[in-house]
Amino acid sequence: MRTINGEDVTKAVTGCVAALRPAADRDWTAVKAGRVELSCHGTAFHIAECCLGYAANLAGRAQDDYVPFEATLDEGTDNAGLLHVIEAAGALLAAAVDTAPPGVRAFHPYPFRSADRHGFAAMGIAETLLHTHDIAQGLGLPYEPPADLAESVLTWLFPQVKPGPEPWPTLLWATGRGELPGRAPVTEWRWRNNLVIPADRVTLTGLRPAVARDLRLGGDGGLDWIEGGPYEGTRDAAGMLVKAYEAGVHRPEFGVFALVRHEDGRAIGGIGFHGAPNEEGWVEVGYDLAEGARGQGYATEALRTLADWALARDDVRMVIATVEHANVPSQRVASRAGFTRATVEEERIAHAEHGMEDGLQLYVRRA
């Protein structure tokens, strides 16, 4: 699988500097940068600030807020010097990304108050690509980044956005900077880092579309799996996530999670939702473990944690799990996680209105 890393940050920054250097002798303070409110000079400095701030938060393992410092330019710094600052800040972010351990997360406010090293790389790249576009637009310069960088930003930060014919126009549309045929203009937008939900011995780590696609195709999704993993159910669930993403109906908070063990950082299984809650507030979950992790309570811990998280939301009234009649171990997992057998009426509704297959038992946890 192609991961997003420090080399991609460097590639984005190099493209930014190459695109803007031909206009370094112009007055950037007097020209507005595209659709943003800042001047071209202020927008260029914002790129540097973002890369530097992301590097500081990731390297400093900030947990509750940004690292408390402010960057300033020396008085009299010209545009060539400003481009040098962008290069230096990008190099610091690239180094922070490439040296951060896989499980490390640091503070970022939206939407789940943290990001991993891939998220910080993607955010730095997004800031660089989009604001280079803004500055180039203001100065009348040509600019189009490599398609693979734009696609990485989309698959790592915009899982709620349906892929378009080409990644760069899609990213511009998704951030209110362009149009796509058949899609309404975007007036408000946010990127979305992946959700992680900690439990006692494992972390439920939300899968991004790029990771899910790799798992569906038989890869490891960039995760260090124990022997026997990922199991078939996790690959199937990853395929469902990819289909939802490609259809533009994926809601990342109701996606699929890898179970990453705290003691060694290895993935041992998967758990996730079959989709967003329905009109009645029902949401279905499924789970599996690699054989080497079974019988140790991991599935129970993960299922209880995910159900607790879901039932704390206003849009979820009931979490359901369907289990085969013969699958006694899975029935025990559901029971230990606080689920009970559904009522006759609930099972009737599940069969008649929600297509539950025959031969399955319905287990539920209610809000």
C-alpha positions in Angstrom: 0.0 0.0 0.0 1.2 3.5 -0.8 1.3 5.3 2.6 1.5 9.1 3.0 4.8 10.2 4.5 7.5 12.8 4.9 8.7 12.4 1.3 5.2 13.5 0.1 5.4 16.6 2.4 8.8 17.5 0.8 7.3 16.9 -2.7 4.4 19.3 -2.0 6.7 22.0 -0.6 9.2 21.7 -3.5 6.3 22.1 -5.9 5.1 25.2 -4.0 8.4 26.9 -4.0 9.0 26.1 -7.7 5.6 27.5 -8.7 6.0 30.8 -6.7 9.6 31.6 -7.2 9.2 33.2 -10.6 7.1 35.9 -8.9 9.4 36.5 -6.0 10.3 40.0 -7.1 6.7 41.2 -7.0 4.8 42.8 -4.0 2.9 39.9 -2.5 1.4 42.1 0.2 -0.6 44.0 -2.3 -2.3 41.1 -4.0 -5.2 39.0 -2.5 -4.6 35.2 -2.6 -7.5 33.7 -4.6 -10.7 33.3 -2.6 -9.1 33.6 0.8 -9.0 36.8 2.8 -5.2 37.0 3.2 -2.7 38.6 0.9 -0.4 36.4 -1.1 2.4 37.2 1.4 0.1 36.3 4.4 -1.0 33.1 2.8 2.6 32.0 2.0 3.5 32.6 5.6 0.4 30.7 6.7 1.8 27.6 4.8 5.0 27.9 6.8 3.1 28.4 10.1 1.0 25.3 9.5 3.9 23.0 8.6 5.8 24.3 11.6 2.9 24.0 14.0 2.0 20.5 12.8 5.7 19.5 13.2 5.8 20.9 16.7 2.6 19.2 17.8 3.6 15.8 16.4 7.2 15.9 17.6 6.2 17.3 21.0 3.3 14.8 21.4 0.9 17.7 22.3 -2.3 16.3 23.7 -4.7 19.1 24.7 -3.7 22.1 22.6 -1.2 23.5 20.1 2.4 23.8 21.4 2.4 27.4 22.8 4.7 29.4 20.5 4.4 31.9 17.7 6.5 32.1 14.5 7.5 35.5 13.1 9.5 36.7 10.2 12.6 38.9 10.7 11.9 42.5 9.7 12.8 43.0 6.0 12.5 39.4 5.0 11.8 39.4 1.2 9.8 36.8 -0.8 12.8 34.7 -1.5 13.5 34.5 2.3 9.8 33.6 2.9 10.1 30.8 0.4 13.1 29.6 2.3 11.1 29.6 5.5 8.4 27.4 3.8 11.1 25.0 2.7 12.6 24.8 6.3 9.1 24.4 7.9 8.3 21.7 5.4 11.5 19.9 6.1 10.8 19.9 9.9 7.3 18.5 9.3 8.7 15.8 7.0 11.2 14.8 9.7 8.6 14.7 12.4 6.3 12.5 10.3 9.1 10.1 9.4 10.5 9.7 12.9 7.1 9.4 14.8 6.3 5.9 15.9 3.2 4.3 14.3 0.9 4.6 17.2 1.6 8.2 18.2 -1.2 10.7 18.0 -1.1 14.4 18.8 -3.6 17.2 19.2 -5.5 18.6 16.3 -9.0 20.1 17.0 -11.0 18.7 14.1 -12.9 16.5 14.2 -11.8 14.1 16.9 -9.1 16.2 18.6 -6.1 14.1 17.4 -4.2 13.0 14.4 -1.5 10.4 13.7 1.6 10.9 11.7 -0.2 10.2 8.4 -2.9 12.8 9.3 -0.3 15.4 10.1 1.5 14.7 6.8 -1.8 14.9 4.9 -2.8 18.2 6.6 0.6 19.8 5.8 0.3 18.7 2.2 -3.3 20.0 2.0 -2.3 23.4 3.4 0.6 23.5 0.9 -1.3 22.5 -2.2 -4.4 24.5 -1.6 -2.7 27.7 -0.5 -0.1 27.5 -3.3 -3.1 27.4 -5.6 -4.6 30.4 -3.9 -1.3 32.4 -4.2 -0.8 31.3 -7.8 -4.3 32.4 -8.7 -3.7 35.8 -7.1 -0.4 36.3 -8.9 -1.6 34.8 -12.2 0.9 31.9 -12.1 0.3 28.4 -13.5 0.0 25.7 -10.8 -1.2 22.1 -10.7 0.3 19.6 -8.2 1.0 16.0 -8.9 -2.3 14.0 -9.0 -1.0 11.4 -6.5 -0.6 14.1 -3.8 -4.1 15.4 -4.3 -5.5 11.8 -4.3 -3.6 11.1 -1.0 -5.1 14.2 0.6 -8.6 13.0 -0.5 -8.3 9.4 0.7 -6.6 10.3 4.0 -8.5 13.5 5.0 -11.8 13.6 3.0 -13.3 10.2 3.4 -16.8 11.7 3.2 -16.2 13.1 -0.3 -17.2 11.0 -3.3 -14.2 10.5 -5.6 -14.4 12.6 -8.8 -13.0 11.9 -12.3 -9.7 13.5 -11.4 -8.3 14.1 -7.8 -7.0 17.7 -8.1 -10.3 19.2 -9.4 -12.1 17.1 -6.8 -10.0 18.5 -4.0 -10.5 22.0 -5.3 -14.3 21.5 -5.4 -14.3 19.8 -1.9 -12.6 22.9 -0.4 -14.8 25.5 -2.1 -12.3 26.4 -4.8 -13.8 25.0 -7.9 -16.8 23.3 -9.6 -17.5 19.7 -10.6 -20.3 18.8 -13.1 -23.4 17.5 -11.3 -22.3 18.6 -7.8 -23.5 21.6 -5.9 -20.9 24.3 -5.0 -19.2 23.7 -1.6 -19.6 26.7 0.8 -18.4 25.1 4.1 -16.0 22.2 4.5 -13.7 20.5 7.0 -11.3 17.7 6.6 -11.6 14.6 8.8 -8.8 12.8 10.5 -9.6 9.2 11.5 -11.4 8.4 14.7 -9.7 6.3 17.4 -11.4 4.9 20.4 -9.2 3.7 23.3 -10.1 0.6 25.3 -8.2 -1.1 28.1 -5.9 -3.3 26.1 -6.6 -2.3 22.5 -7.3 0.9 20.5 -10.1 0.9 17.9 -8.3 2.6 15.0 -10.6 4.0 12.3 -9.7 2.8 8.8 -9.3 5.5 6.1 -10.4 4.6 2.5 -6.9 4.1 1.3 -6.2 1.6 4.1 -9.6 -0.1 3.5 -8.9 -0.4 -0.2 -5.6 -2.1 0.5 -7.2 -4.6 2.9 -9.9 -5.4 0.4 -7.3 -6.2 -2.2 -5.4 -8.6 0.1 -2.8 -6.2 1.6 -2.1 -5.5 5.2 -3.4 -1.9 5.2 -0.1 -0.7 6.5 -0.8 -2.4 9.8 1.4 -4.9 11.6 -0.9 -8.0 11.9 -0.4 -11.0 14.1 -0.2 -14.3 12.4 -3.5 -15.2 10.7 -4.7 -11.6 10.4 -6.5 -9.8 9.0 -9.4 -12.3 9.1 -11.9 -12.7 6.3 -14.6 -10.6 8.1 -12.2 -7.6 8.3 -11.5 -7.7 4.6 -15.2 -8.0 3.8 -16.0 -5.0 6.0 -13.2 -3.0 4.4 -14.8 -3.7 1.0 -18.1 -2.4 2.3 -16.3 0.8 3.5 -14.7 1.3 0.0 -18.1 0.8 -1.7 -19.7 3.4 0.6 -16.7 5.8 0.0 -17.0 5.4 -3.8 -20.7 6.0 -3.6 -20.2 9.2 -1.5 -22.3 7.9 1.4 -19.5 6.9 3.8 -19.7 8.4 7.3 -16.3 7.9 8.8 -17.5 7.8 12.4 -19.6 4.8 11.5 -16.9 2.9 9.6 -14.5 0.1 10.3 -11.8 -0.1 13.0 -8.7 -2.2 13.3 -8.1 -3.5 16.8 -4.5 -2.5 17.7 -3.0 -4.2 20.8 -1.4 -1.8 23.3 1.3 -4.2 24.4 3.0 -4.6 21.0 1.3 -2.3 18.5 0.0 -5.2 16.5 -3.4 -5.5 14.8 -5.4 -8.5 16.0 -8.8 -8.0 14.4 -11.5 -5.7 13.2 -14.8 -4.3 14.4 -17.1 -1.8 12.8 -20.5 -0.7 11.7 -22.5 -1.9 8.7 -23.5 1.7 8.0 -24.9 4.8 9.6 -27.9 4.6 12.0 -31.3 4.1 10.3 -34.4 6.3 11.0 -35.2 4.3 14.1 -31.6 4.9 15.5 -30.6 1.3 15.0 -27.0 0.7 14.0 -25.5 -2.7 13.3 -22.0 -3.9 14.3 -19.8 -6.8 13.4 -16.5 -8.0 14.6 -13.8 -10.7 14.2 -10.4 -11.6 15.5 -7.4 -13.4 14.1 -7.3 -16.9 15.6 -4.2 -16.2 17.7 -6.1 -13.5 19.6 -9.2 -15.4 20.4 -10.3 -16.6 23.8 -8.6 -13.7 25.6 -11.5 -11.2 25.9 -10.4 -8.8 23.2 -13.6 -9.1 21.2 -15.7 -8.5 24.3 -13.7 -5.4 25.3 -13.8 -3.9 21.8 -17.6 -4.6 21.3 -18.4 -3.1 24.7 -16.3 0.0 23.9 -17.8 0.6 20.5 -21.3 0.1 21.8 -20.7 2.6 24.6 -19.3 5.1 22.2 -22.3 4.7 19.8 -25.0 4.8 22.5 -23.5 8.1 23.9 -24.6 9.8 20.6 -28.0 11.4 20.1 -28.6 9.6 16.8 -28.2 6.1 18.2 -31.0 4.4 20.2 -29.9 0.8 19.8 -26.8 -1.2 18.7 -27.5 -4.6 17.2 -25.5 -7.6 16.3 -26.6 -10.6 14.3 -25.1 -13.9 15.3 -25.5 -17.4 13.7 -27.4 -19.9 15.9 -24.4 -22.2 15.9 -21.8 -19.5 16.7 -21.8 -19.9 20.5 -18.5 -18.1 21.1 -19.8 -15.0 19.4 -23.0 -15.2 21.3 -21.0 -15.2 24.5 -19.0 -12.2 23.4 -22.2 -10.3 22.8 -23.6 -11.3 26.2 -20.5 -10.3 28.0 -20.5 -6.9 26.2 -23.9 -6.1 27.7 -26.1 -7.3 24.7 -29.3 -9.3 25.3 -31.4 -11.3 22.9 -33.9 -9.1 21.0 -37.6 -9.2 21.7 -39.8 -11.1 19.3 -41.1 -7.7 17.9 -37.5 -6.5 17.3 -36.6 -9.6 15.5 -39.7 -9.4 13.4 -38.8 -5.8 12.4 -35.2 -6.8 11.7 -36.5 -9.6 9.3 -39.3 -7.6 7.7 -37.9 -4.1 7.4 -34.1 -4.5 7.6 -33.6 -7.8 5.7 -32.0 -9.8 8.5 -31.3 -13.3 7.1 -32.9 -16.4 8.5 -30.7 -18.5 10.8 -29.5 -15.6 12.7 -30.1 -14.4 16.3 -30.4 -10.7 17.0 -28.6 -9.3 20.0 -29.2 -5.7 21.1 -28.0 -3.0 23.5 -30.4 -0.2 24.0 -29.7 3.4 25.0 
